[in-house]
PDB file of C-alpha atoms in Angstrom:
ATOM      1  CA  UNK H   1      85.555 103.268  74.315  1.00  0.00           C
ATOM      2  CA  UNK H   2      88.202 101.467  76.333  1.00  0.00           C
ATOM      3  CA  UNK H   3      88.550 103.076  79.753  1.00  0.00           C
ATOM      4  CA  UNK H   4      90.603 102.688  82.910  1.00  0.00           C
ATOM      5  CA  UNK H   5      88.570 102.769  86.116  1.00  0.00           C
ATOM      6  CA  UNK H   6      90.024 104.890  88.928  1.00  0.00           C
ATOM      7  CA  UNK H   7      89.075 104.905  92.612  1.00  0.00           C
ATOM      8  CA  UNK H   8      90.280 107.470  95.176  1.00  0.00           C
ATOM      9  CA  UNK H   9      91.461 106.767  98.708  1.00  0.00           C
ATOM     10  CA  UNK H  10      91.284 108.378 102.130  1.00  0.00           C
ATOM     11  CA  UNK H  11      91.350 112.139 102.153  1.00  0.00           C
ATOM     12  CA  UNK H  12      88.704 112.367  99.432  1.00  0.00           C
ATOM     13  CA  UNK H  13      85.797 112.160 101.922  1.00  0.00           C
ATOM     14  CA  UNK H  14      83.416 115.072 102.524  1.00  0.00           C
ATOM     15  CA  UNK H  15      80.070 115.624 104.212  1.00  0.00           C
ATOM     16  CA  UNK H  16      77.317 115.235 101.637  1.00  0.00           C
ATOM     17  CA  UNK H  17      79.090 112.705  99.453  1.00  0.00           C
ATOM     18  CA  UNK H  18      76.604 110.401  97.800  1.00  0.00           C
ATOM     19  CA  UNK H  19      73.566 112.479  98.787  1.00  0.00           C
ATOM     20  CA  UNK H  20      72.681 113.465  95.216  1.00  0.00           C
ATOM     21  CA  UNK H  21      72.863 109.819  94.171  1.00  0.00           C
ATOM     22  CA  UNK H  22      70.709 108.772  97.135  1.00  0.00           C
ATOM     23  CA  UNK H  23      68.031 111.353  96.390  1.00  0.00           C
ATOM     24  CA  UNK H  24      67.828 110.529  92.681  1.00  0.00           C
ATOM     25  CA  UNK H  25      68.460 106.803  92.368  1.00  0.00           C
ATOM     26  CA  UNK H  26      66.689 103.755  93.804  1.00  0.00           C
ATOM     27  CA  UNK H  27      69.835 101.746  93.118  1.00  0.00           C
ATOM     28  CA  UNK H  28      71.826 104.126  95.315  1.00  0.00           C
ATOM     29  CA  UNK H  29      69.224 103.863  98.101  1.00  0.00           C
ATOM     30  CA  UNK H  30      69.459 100.066  97.989  1.00  0.00           C
ATOM     31  CA  UNK H  31      73.249 100.204  98.198  1.00  0.00           C
ATOM     32  CA  UNK H  32      73.109 102.564 101.191  1.00  0.00           C
ATOM     33  CA  UNK H  33      70.782 100.105 102.932  1.00  0.00           C
ATOM     34  CA  UNK H  34      72.985  97.121 102.104  1.00  0.00           C
ATOM     35  CA  UNK H  35      76.095  98.877 103.413  1.00  0.00           C
ATOM     36  CA  UNK H  36      74.295  99.980 106.584  1.00  0.00           C
ATOM     37  CA  UNK H  37      73.113  96.426 107.232  1.00  0.00           C
ATOM     38  CA  UNK H  38      76.577  95.004 106.629  1.00  0.00           C
ATOM     39  CA  UNK H  39      78.279  96.778 109.549  1.00  0.00           C
ATOM     40  CA  UNK H  40      75.275  98.222 111.442  1.00  0.00           C
ATOM     41  CA  UNK H  41      76.206 101.832 110.651  1.00  0.00           C
ATOM     42  CA  UNK H  42      73.762 104.476 109.400  1.00  0.00           C
ATOM     43  CA  UNK H  43      75.597 105.559 106.258  1.00  0.00           C
ATOM     44  CA  UNK H  44      73.114 108.363 105.544  1.00  0.00           C
ATOM     45  CA  UNK H  45      73.926 109.930 108.909  1.00  0.00           C
ATOM     46  CA  UNK H  46      77.650 109.237 108.485  1.00  0.00           C
ATOM     47  CA  UNK H  47      77.905 110.731 105.002  1.00  0.00           C
ATOM     48  CA  UNK H  48      75.235 113.462 105.007  1.00  0.00           C
ATOM     49  CA  UNK H  49      75.341 114.989 108.523  1.00  0.00           C
ATOM     50  CA  UNK H  50      78.181 116.771 110.309  1.00  0.00           C
ATOM     51  CA  UNK H  51      79.957 114.244 112.555  1.00  0.00           C
ATOM     52  CA  UNK H  52      83.395 113.216 113.781  1.00  0.00           C
ATOM     53  CA  UNK H  53      83.204 109.590 112.645  1.00  0.00           C
ATOM     54  CA  UNK H  54      83.588 110.460 108.962  1.00  0.00           C
ATOM     55  CA  UNK H  55      87.291 111.147 109.582  1.00  0.00           C
ATOM     56  CA  UNK H  56      87.882 108.001 111.664  1.00  0.00           C
ATOM     57  CA  UNK H  57      89.559 105.495 109.401  1.00  0.00           C
ATOM     58  CA  UNK H  58      87.259 102.532 110.222  1.00  0.00           C
ATOM     59  CA  UNK H  59      84.314 104.637 109.013  1.00  0.00           C
ATOM     60  CA  UNK H  60      86.074 106.734 106.374  1.00  0.00           C
ATOM     61  CA  UNK H  61      87.132 103.674 104.420  1.00  0.00           C
ATOM     62  CA  UNK H  62      83.681 102.063 103.972  1.00  0.00           C
ATOM     63  CA  UNK H  63      82.079 105.478 103.312  1.00  0.00           C
ATOM     64  CA  UNK H  64      84.467 106.240 100.459  1.00  0.00           C
ATOM     65  CA  UNK H  65      84.128 102.725  99.081  1.00  0.00           C
ATOM     66  CA  UNK H  66      80.324 102.994  99.135  1.00  0.00           C
ATOM     67  CA  UNK H  67      80.409 106.349  97.343  1.00  0.00           C
ATOM     68  CA  UNK H  68      82.754 104.969  94.687  1.00  0.00           C
ATOM     69  CA  UNK H  69      80.749 101.766  94.288  1.00  0.00           C
ATOM     70  CA  UNK H  70      77.503 103.684  93.735  1.00  0.00           C
ATOM     71  CA  UNK H  71      79.125 105.976  91.156  1.00  0.00           C
ATOM     72  CA  UNK H  72      80.465 102.890  89.371  1.00  0.00           C
ATOM     73  CA  UNK H  73      77.154 100.995  89.398  1.00  0.00           C
ATOM     74  CA  UNK H  74      75.170 103.984  88.096  1.00  0.00           C
ATOM     75  CA  UNK H  75      77.730 104.488  85.335  1.00  0.00           C
ATOM     76  CA  UNK H  76      77.725 100.801  84.433  1.00  0.00           C
ATOM     77  CA  UNK H  77      73.929 100.489  84.209  1.00  0.00           C
ATOM     78  CA  UNK H  78      73.690 103.462  81.844  1.00  0.00           C
ATOM     79  CA  UNK H  79      76.397 102.681  79.302  1.00  0.00           C
ATOM     80  CA  UNK H  80      78.280  99.874  77.609  1.00  0.00           C
ATOM     81  CA  UNK H  81      82.036 100.308  77.822  1.00  0.00           C
ATOM     82  CA  UNK H  82      85.110  98.193  77.333  1.00  0.00           C
ATOM     83  CA  UNK H  83      86.819  97.460  80.651  1.00  0.00           C
ATOM     84  CA  UNK H  84      90.600  97.622  80.565  1.00  0.00           C
ATOM     85  CA  UNK H  85      91.566  97.577  84.245  1.00  0.00           C
ATOM     86  CA  UNK H  86      90.720  99.045  87.643  1.00  0.00           C
ATOM     87  CA  UNK H  87      93.217 101.078  89.632  1.00  0.00           C
ATOM     88  CA  UNK H  88      92.683 102.464  93.112  1.00  0.00           C
ATOM     89  CA  UNK H  89      94.834 104.724  95.260  1.00  0.00           C
ATOM     90  CA  UNK H  90      95.474 103.066  98.640  1.00  0.00           C
ATOM     91  CA  UNK H  91      92.003 102.274 100.028  1.00  0.00           C
ATOM     92  CA  UNK H  92      90.810 102.742  96.443  1.00  0.00           C
ATOM     93  CA  UNK H  93      92.389  99.418  95.512  1.00  0.00           C
ATOM     94  CA  UNK H  94      89.571  97.747  97.456  1.00  0.00           C
ATOM     95  CA  UNK H  95      86.975  99.776  95.544  1.00  0.00           C
ATOM     96  CA  UNK H  96      88.770  98.617  92.398  1.00  0.00           C
ATOM     97  CA  UNK H  97      88.451  95.008  93.566  1.00  0.00           C
ATOM     98  CA  UNK H  98      84.720  95.536  94.007  1.00  0.00           C
ATOM     99  CA  UNK H  99      84.430  96.853  90.443  1.00  0.00           C
ATOM    100  CA  UNK H 100      86.437  93.879  89.177  1.00  0.00           C
ATOM    101  CA  UNK H 101      84.075  91.365  90.773  1.00  0.00           C
ATOM    102  CA  UNK H 102      86.454  90.205  93.517  1.00  0.00           C
ATOM    103  CA  UNK H 103      84.014  91.214  96.277  1.00  0.00           C
ATOM    104  CA  UNK H 104      80.333  91.972  96.565  1.00  0.00           C
ATOM    105  CA  UNK H 105      79.287  95.208  98.271  1.00  0.00           C
ATOM    106  CA  UNK H 106      78.625  93.790 101.744  1.00  0.00           C
ATOM    107  CA  UNK H 107      81.921  91.909 101.699  1.00  0.00           C
ATOM    108  CA  UNK H 108      83.837  94.995 100.559  1.00  0.00           C
ATOM    109  CA  UNK H 109      82.218  97.200 103.237  1.00  0.00           C
ATOM    110  CA  UNK H 110      82.982  94.685 105.995  1.00  0.00           C
ATOM    111  CA  UNK H 111      86.518  94.202 104.754  1.00  0.00           C
ATOM    112  CA  UNK H 112      87.549  97.859 104.689  1.00  0.00           C
ATOM    113  CA  UNK H 113      85.727  98.589 107.967  1.00  0.00           C
ATOM    114  CA  UNK H 114      87.846  95.898 109.628  1.00  0.00           C
ATOM    115  CA  UNK H 115      90.936  97.055 107.745  1.00  0.00           C
ATOM    116  CA  UNK H 116      90.452 100.475 109.328  1.00  0.00           C
ATOM    117  CA  UNK H 117      90.118  98.910 112.773  1.00  0.00           C
ATOM    118  CA  UNK H 118      93.324  96.934 112.272  1.00  0.00           C
ATOM    119  CA  UNK H 119      95.171 100.075 111.208  1.00  0.00           C
ATOM    120  CA  UNK H 120      93.946 101.909 114.317  1.00  0.00           C
ATOM    121  CA  UNK H 121      94.986  99.002 116.515  1.00  0.00           C
ATOM    122  CA  UNK H 122      98.520  99.171 115.102  1.00  0.00           C
ATOM    123  CA  UNK H 123      98.715 102.779 116.330  1.00  0.00           C
ATOM    124  CA  UNK H 124      97.118 102.388 119.755  1.00  0.00           C
ATOM    125  CA  UNK H 125     100.457 103.072 121.485  1.00  0.00           C
ATOM    126  CA  UNK H 126     101.919 105.622 119.058  1.00  0.00           C
ATOM    127  CA  UNK H 127     100.915 108.682 117.073  1.00  0.00           C
ATOM    128  CA  UNK H 128     101.413 108.456 113.353  1.00  0.00           C
ATOM    129  CA  UNK H 129     100.720 110.850 110.526  1.00  0.00           C
ATOM    130  CA  UNK H 130     101.507 111.585 106.899  1.00  0.00           C
ATOM    131  CA  UNK H 131     103.120 114.543 105.174  1.00  0.00           C
ATOM    132  CA  UNK H 132     102.963 115.736 101.578  1.00  0.00           C
ATOM    133  CA  UNK H 133     106.150 117.057  99.968  1.00  0.00           C
ATOM    134  CA  UNK H 134     106.100 119.151  96.799  1.00  0.00           C
ATOM    135  CA  UNK H 135     108.921 120.097  94.477  1.00  0.00           C
ATOM    136  CA  UNK H 136     111.543 117.442  95.153  1.00  0.00           C
ATOM    137  CA  UNK H 137     112.657 114.444  93.095  1.00  0.00           C
ATOM    138  CA  UNK H 138     111.734 111.053  94.546  1.00  0.00           C
ATOM    139  CA  UNK H 139     115.375 110.136  95.015  1.00  0.00           C
ATOM    140  CA  UNK H 140     116.027 113.225  97.147  1.00  0.00           C
ATOM    141  CA  UNK H 141     113.078 112.476  99.432  1.00  0.00           C
ATOM    142  CA  UNK H 142     114.109 108.834  99.718  1.00  0.00           C
ATOM    143  CA  UNK H 143     117.651 109.834 100.662  1.00  0.00           C
ATOM    144  CA  UNK H 144     116.507 112.361 103.289  1.00  0.00           C
ATOM    145  CA  UNK H 145     114.242 109.766 104.887  1.00  0.00           C
ATOM    146  CA  UNK H 146     116.933 107.085 104.826  1.00  0.00           C
ATOM    147  CA  UNK H 147     119.629 109.290 106.347  1.00  0.00           C
ATOM    148  CA  UNK H 148     117.428 110.915 108.982  1.00  0.00           C
ATOM    149  CA  UNK H 149     117.521 108.035 111.504  1.00  0.00           C
ATOM    150  CA  UNK H 150     113.837 108.774 112.054  1.00  0.00           C
ATOM    151  CA  UNK H 151     110.807 106.523 111.657  1.00  0.00           C
ATOM    152  CA  UNK H 152     109.710 108.009 108.328  1.00  0.00           C
ATOM    153  CA  UNK H 153     109.214 106.420 104.901  1.00  0.00           C
ATOM    154  CA  UNK H 154     108.030 107.398 101.399  1.00  0.00           C
ATOM    155  CA  UNK H 155     104.395 106.236 101.254  1.00  0.00           C
ATOM    156  CA  UNK H 156     102.674 107.567  98.121  1.00  0.00           C
ATOM    157  CA  UNK H 157     104.388 108.239  94.795  1.00  0.00           C
ATOM    158  CA  UNK H 158     101.626 110.449  93.392  1.00  0.00           C
ATOM    159  CA  UNK H 159     103.311 112.343  90.560  1.00  0.00           C
ATOM    160  CA  UNK H 160     106.690 113.820  89.688  1.00  0.00           C
ATOM    161  CA  UNK H 161     107.354 116.428  92.354  1.00  0.00           C
ATOM    162  CA  UNK H 162     104.622 115.162  94.695  1.00  0.00           C
ATOM    163  CA  UNK H 163     105.307 112.465  97.249  1.00  0.00           C
ATOM    164  CA  UNK H 164     103.725 111.637 100.603  1.00  0.00           C
ATOM    165  CA  UNK H 165     105.769 110.473 103.587  1.00  0.00           C
ATOM    166  CA  UNK H 166     104.411 108.356 106.455  1.00  0.00           C
ATOM    167  CA  UNK H 167     105.741 107.806 109.943  1.00  0.00           C
ATOM    168  CA  UNK H 168     105.690 108.856 113.568  1.00  0.00           C
ATOM    169  CA  UNK H 169     104.164 112.341 113.763  1.00  0.00           C
ATOM    170  CA  UNK H 170     106.954 113.776 115.905  1.00  0.00           C
ATOM    171  CA  UNK H 171     109.568 112.442 113.479  1.00  0.00           C
ATOM    172  CA  UNK H 172     107.736 113.904 110.481  1.00  0.00           C
ATOM    173  CA  UNK H 173     107.833 117.309 112.183  1.00  0.00           C
ATOM    174  CA  UNK H 174     111.597 116.919 112.638  1.00  0.00           C
ATOM    175  CA  UNK H 175     111.970 115.960 108.976  1.00  0.00           C
ATOM    176  CA  UNK H 176     110.259 119.102 107.648  1.00  0.00           C
ATOM    177  CA  UNK H 177     113.271 121.490 107.931  1.00  0.00           C
ATOM    178  CA  UNK H 178     115.547 118.860 106.352  1.00  0.00           C
ATOM    179  CA  UNK H 179     113.279 118.673 103.313  1.00  0.00           C
ATOM    180  CA  UNK H 180     113.088 122.444 103.032  1.00  0.00           C
ATOM    181  CA  UNK H 181     116.876 122.629 103.127  1.00  0.00           C
ATOM    182  CA  UNK H 182     116.885 120.353 100.075  1.00  0.00           C
ATOM    183  CA  UNK H 183     114.615 122.777  98.226  1.00  0.00           C
ATOM    184  CA  UNK H 184     111.095 121.474  98.834  1.00  0.00           C
ATOM    185  CA  UNK H 185     108.539 124.025  97.612  1.00  0.00           C
ATOM    186  CA  UNK H 186     106.033 122.951 100.228  1.00  0.00           C
ATOM    187  CA  UNK H 187     105.920 120.508 103.141  1.00  0.00           C
ATOM    188  CA  UNK H 188     102.525 119.992 104.764  1.00  0.00           C
ATOM    189  CA  UNK H 189     101.591 117.673 107.638  1.00  0.00           C
ATOM    190  CA  UNK H 190      98.222 116.010 106.997  1.00  0.00           C
ATOM    191  CA  UNK H 191      95.434 115.688 109.564  1.00  0.00           C
ATOM    192  CA  UNK H 192      95.824 111.948 110.121  1.00  0.00           C
ATOM    193  CA  UNK H 193      96.552 109.758 113.136  1.00  0.00           C
ATOM    194  CA  UNK H 194      97.542 106.636 111.200  1.00  0.00           C
ATOM    195  CA  UNK H 195     100.626 106.348 108.999  1.00  0.00           C
ATOM    196  CA  UNK H 196      99.631 104.242 106.002  1.00  0.00           C
ATOM    197  CA  UNK H 197     101.935 102.311 103.678  1.00  0.00           C
ATOM    198  CA  UNK H 198     104.911 102.000 105.996  1.00  0.00           C
ATOM    199  CA  UNK H 199     106.418  99.335 108.286  1.00  0.00           C
ATOM    200  CA  UNK H 200     104.529 100.675 111.309  1.00  0.00           C
ATOM    201  CA  UNK H 201     101.463  98.737 110.062  1.00  0.00           C
ATOM    202  CA  UNK H 202     103.210  95.368 110.022  1.00  0.00           C
ATOM    203  CA  UNK H 203     101.037  94.026 112.871  1.00  0.00           C
ATOM    204  CA  UNK H 204      97.908  94.475 110.720  1.00  0.00           C
ATOM    205  CA  UNK H 205      99.091  92.382 107.775  1.00  0.00           C
ATOM    206  CA  UNK H 206      98.399  88.877 109.111  1.00  0.00           C
ATOM    207  CA  UNK H 207      94.838  89.529 110.337  1.00  0.00           C
ATOM    208  CA  UNK H 208      94.063  91.377 107.094  1.00  0.00           C
ATOM    209  CA  UNK H 209      95.219  88.340 105.124  1.00  0.00           C
ATOM    210  CA  UNK H 210      92.812  86.180 107.121  1.00  0.00           C
ATOM    211  CA  UNK H 211      89.940  88.517 106.246  1.00  0.00           C
ATOM    212  CA  UNK H 212      90.919  88.491 102.576  1.00  0.00           C
ATOM    213  CA  UNK H 213      91.006  84.694 102.616  1.00  0.00           C
ATOM    214  CA  UNK H 214      87.395  84.750 103.811  1.00  0.00           C
ATOM    215  CA  UNK H 215      85.978  87.300 101.383  1.00  0.00           C
ATOM    216  CA  UNK H 216      87.824  87.268  98.046  1.00  0.00           C
ATOM    217  CA  UNK H 217      86.607  85.419  94.955  1.00  0.00           C
ATOM    218  CA  UNK H 218      89.101  83.082  93.279  1.00  0.00           C
ATOM    219  CA  UNK H 219      89.278  85.073  90.018  1.00  0.00           C
ATOM    220  CA  UNK H 220      88.247  88.535  88.879  1.00  0.00           C
ATOM    221  CA  UNK H 221      88.953  91.169  86.241  1.00  0.00           C
ATOM    222  CA  UNK H 222      92.328  92.917  86.091  1.00  0.00           C
ATOM    223  CA  UNK H 223      93.254  95.211  88.980  1.00  0.00           C
ATOM    224  CA  UNK H 224      96.529  97.143  89.159  1.00  0.00           C
ATOM    225  CA  UNK H 225      98.464  96.567  92.382  1.00  0.00           C
ATOM    226  CA  UNK H 226      99.635  99.552  94.429  1.00  0.00           C
ATOM    227  CA  UNK H 227     102.628  97.468  95.495  1.00  0.00           C
ATOM    228  CA  UNK H 228     103.959  96.369  92.096  1.00  0.00           C
ATOM    229  CA  UNK H 229     102.224  98.739  89.628  1.00  0.00           C
ATOM    230  CA  UNK H 230     101.340  95.546  87.714  1.00  0.00           C
ATOM    231  CA  UNK H 231      98.031  93.812  87.017  1.00  0.00           C
ATOM    232  CA  UNK H 232      96.693  90.849  88.954  1.00  0.00           C
ATOM    233  CA  UNK H 233      93.412  88.924  88.755  1.00  0.00           C
ATOM    234  CA  UNK H 234      93.462  85.985  91.183  1.00  0.00           C
ATOM    235  CA  UNK H 235      92.847  85.464  94.884  1.00  0.00           C
ATOM    236  CA  UNK H 236      96.275  83.849  95.207  1.00  0.00           C
ATOM    237  CA  UNK H 237      97.990  87.009  93.971  1.00  0.00           C
ATOM    238  CA  UNK H 238      95.733  89.267  96.041  1.00  0.00           C
ATOM    239  CA  UNK H 239      96.561  87.357  99.227  1.00  0.00           C
ATOM    240  CA  UNK H 240     100.228  88.157  98.672  1.00  0.00           C
ATOM    241  CA  UNK H 241      99.812  91.772  97.563  1.00  0.00           C
ATOM    242  CA  UNK H 242      97.024  93.284  99.662  1.00  0.00           C
ATOM    243  CA  UNK H 243      98.414  92.592 103.157  1.00  0.00           C
ATOM    244  CA  UNK H 244     101.796  94.112 102.292  1.00  0.00           C
ATOM    245  CA  UNK H 245     100.029  97.019 100.609  1.00  0.00           C
ATOM    246  CA  UNK H 246      99.670  98.302 104.190  1.00  0.00           C
ATOM    247  CA  UNK H 247     103.434  98.460 104.631  1.00  0.00           C
ATOM    248  CA  UNK H 248     104.649  99.282 101.106  1.00  0.00           C
ATOM    249  CA  UNK H 249     104.385 102.605  99.250  1.00  0.00           C
ATOM    250  CA  UNK H 250     101.610 103.276  96.746  1.00  0.00           C
ATOM    251  CA  UNK H 251     103.126 103.294  93.250  1.00  0.00           C
ATOM    252  CA  UNK H 252     100.374 105.399  91.727  1.00  0.00           C
ATOM    253  CA  UNK H 253     102.246 107.373  89.075  1.00  0.00           C
ATOM    254  CA  UNK H 254     104.126 104.228  88.047  1.00  0.00           C
ATOM    255  CA  UNK H 255     100.791 102.404  87.637  1.00  0.00           C
ATOM    256  CA  UNK H 256      99.329 105.105  85.407  1.00  0.00           C
ATOM    257  CA  UNK H 257     102.474 105.253  83.283  1.00  0.00           C
ATOM    258  CA  UNK H 258     102.613 101.455  82.926  1.00  0.00           C
ATOM    259  CA  UNK H 259      99.126 101.162  81.435  1.00  0.00           C
ATOM    260  CA  UNK H 260      98.042 104.566  80.090  1.00  0.00           C
ATOM    261  CA  UNK H 261      98.541 103.365  76.501  1.00  0.00           C
ATOM    262  CA  UNK H 262      95.854 100.701  76.972  1.00  0.00           C
ATOM    263  CA  UNK H 263      93.032 103.196  77.496  1.00  0.00           C
ATOM    264  CA  UNK H 264      91.493 106.154  75.694  1.00  0.00           C
ATOM    265  CA  UNK H 265      90.264 107.854  78.878  1.00  0.00           C
ATOM    266  CA  UNK H 266      90.107 107.366  82.634  1.00  0.00           C
ATOM    267  CA  UNK H 267      86.951 107.635  84.749  1.00  0.00           C
ATOM    268  CA  UNK H 268      87.282 108.424  88.461  1.00  0.00           C
ATOM    269  CA  UNK H 269      84.437 107.119  90.601  1.00  0.00           C
ATOM    270  CA  UNK H 270      83.618 109.071  93.750  1.00  0.00           C
ATOM    271  CA  UNK H 271      86.163 111.867  93.677  1.00  0.00           C
ATOM    272  CA  UNK H 272      88.265 114.382  91.797  1.00  0.00           C
ATOM    273  CA  UNK H 273      91.583 113.896  93.579  1.00  0.00           C
ATOM    274  CA  UNK H 274      93.044 111.478  91.040  1.00  0.00           C
ATOM    275  CA  UNK H 275      91.920 113.690  88.165  1.00  0.00           C
ATOM    276  CA  UNK H 276      94.127 116.442  89.595  1.00  0.00           C
ATOM    277  CA  UNK H 277      97.085 114.112  90.065  1.00  0.00           C
ATOM    278  CA  UNK H 278      96.662 112.613  86.593  1.00  0.00           C
ATOM    279  CA  UNK H 279      97.072 116.019  84.961  1.00  0.00           C
ATOM    280  CA  UNK H 280     100.707 115.851  86.072  1.00  0.00           C
ATOM    281  CA  UNK H 281     101.231 112.275  84.863  1.00  0.00           C
ATOM    282  CA  UNK H 282      99.347 111.642  81.632  1.00  0.00           C
ATOM    283  CA  UNK H 283      97.799 113.442  78.679  1.00  0.00           C
ATOM    284  CA  UNK H 284      94.842 111.057  78.787  1.00  0.00           C
ATOM    285  CA  UNK H 285      91.702 112.742  80.105  1.00  0.00           C
ATOM    286  CA  UNK H 286      90.260 111.782  83.502  1.00  0.00           C
ATOM    287  CA  UNK H 287      86.488 112.192  83.922  1.00  0.00           C
ATOM    288  CA  UNK H 288      85.265 112.395  87.543  1.00  0.00           C
ATOM    289  CA  UNK H 289      81.858 111.178  88.773  1.00  0.00           C
ATOM    290  CA  UNK H 290      80.663 112.680  92.070  1.00  0.00           C
ATOM    291  CA  UNK H 291      76.953 113.418  91.472  1.00  0.00           C
ATOM    292  CA  UNK H 292      74.178 112.962  88.911  1.00  0.00           C
ATOM    293  CA  UNK H 293      75.297 115.895  86.770  1.00  0.00           C
ATOM    294  CA  UNK H 294      78.877 114.633  86.482  1.00  0.00           C
ATOM    295  CA  UNK H 295      77.526 111.107  85.884  1.00  0.00           C
ATOM    296  CA  UNK H 296      75.567 112.351  82.867  1.00  0.00           C
ATOM    297  CA  UNK H 297      78.611 114.217  81.618  1.00  0.00           C
ATOM    298  CA  UNK H 298      80.824 111.144  81.965  1.00  0.00           C
ATOM    299  CA  UNK H 299      78.306 108.991  80.092  1.00  0.00           C
ATOM    300  CA  UNK H 300      78.157 111.495  77.227  1.00  0.00           C
ATOM    301  CA  UNK H 301      81.965 111.665  77.015  1.00  0.00           C
ATOM    302  CA  UNK H 302      82.495 107.916  76.977  1.00  0.00           C
ATOM    303  CA  UNK H 303      79.779 106.990  74.442  1.00  0.00           C
TER     304      UNK H 303
END
């Protein structure tokens, strides 16, 4: 079966993620150890025990990537499937690069850990956040942001009627009544201190490019870019796309629509968030893998 590989981004983390894999798979244990060695962080403690670090972006990003990578490796070692492309949402694009062979696990963990640090550094003197808006057309949200004279931008095009805005937290709060006046069904500020995929992260793009130059392989399997909603498979392309991915909106629904005809099903590794979004975009089924039971189910559905 030809499948599209999907990888979720920040916001999909939870305490206990990966624990079932760890307790039932030697491969998972090895990957936990490799990730822990890579950045000198105890990933078992980070992902299994209540703590504040799990929601800090420099730790959230490698934790989610590790969870996704384990789900992918356990799936891959148990079944033969025809790879079509990998697609990640925001941070998930780096998990997708791992699955495509652009990075090994240690490199990917180091990369996203440092990416998180760079994003935090960009917000050391300001408070950012993100806000989900339901029930408005993209064009309406874009127009409200543009005409507001506030530091706010469309950041994630998730599905028709669901868009996420990024910007200065205070400005997002001011934008909320303007969106409701336009008929938004719901406007909800997210619990985040960094505004992803907007110009406020410009300072992080150059140092991220330097890290990518160090870690990326020259060629890899097809990955769909968040920036263009098109496939790429070379280091040269990645060096242009991944730094500006920090400052440009995630074209998720456009990516799914562009390539849904190439696959029979989607498999989401390490989450269920994209499965929920996909129900509003495509008729193609999305199968999530979050533990051993769902892994077995996914394997049986793809055979």
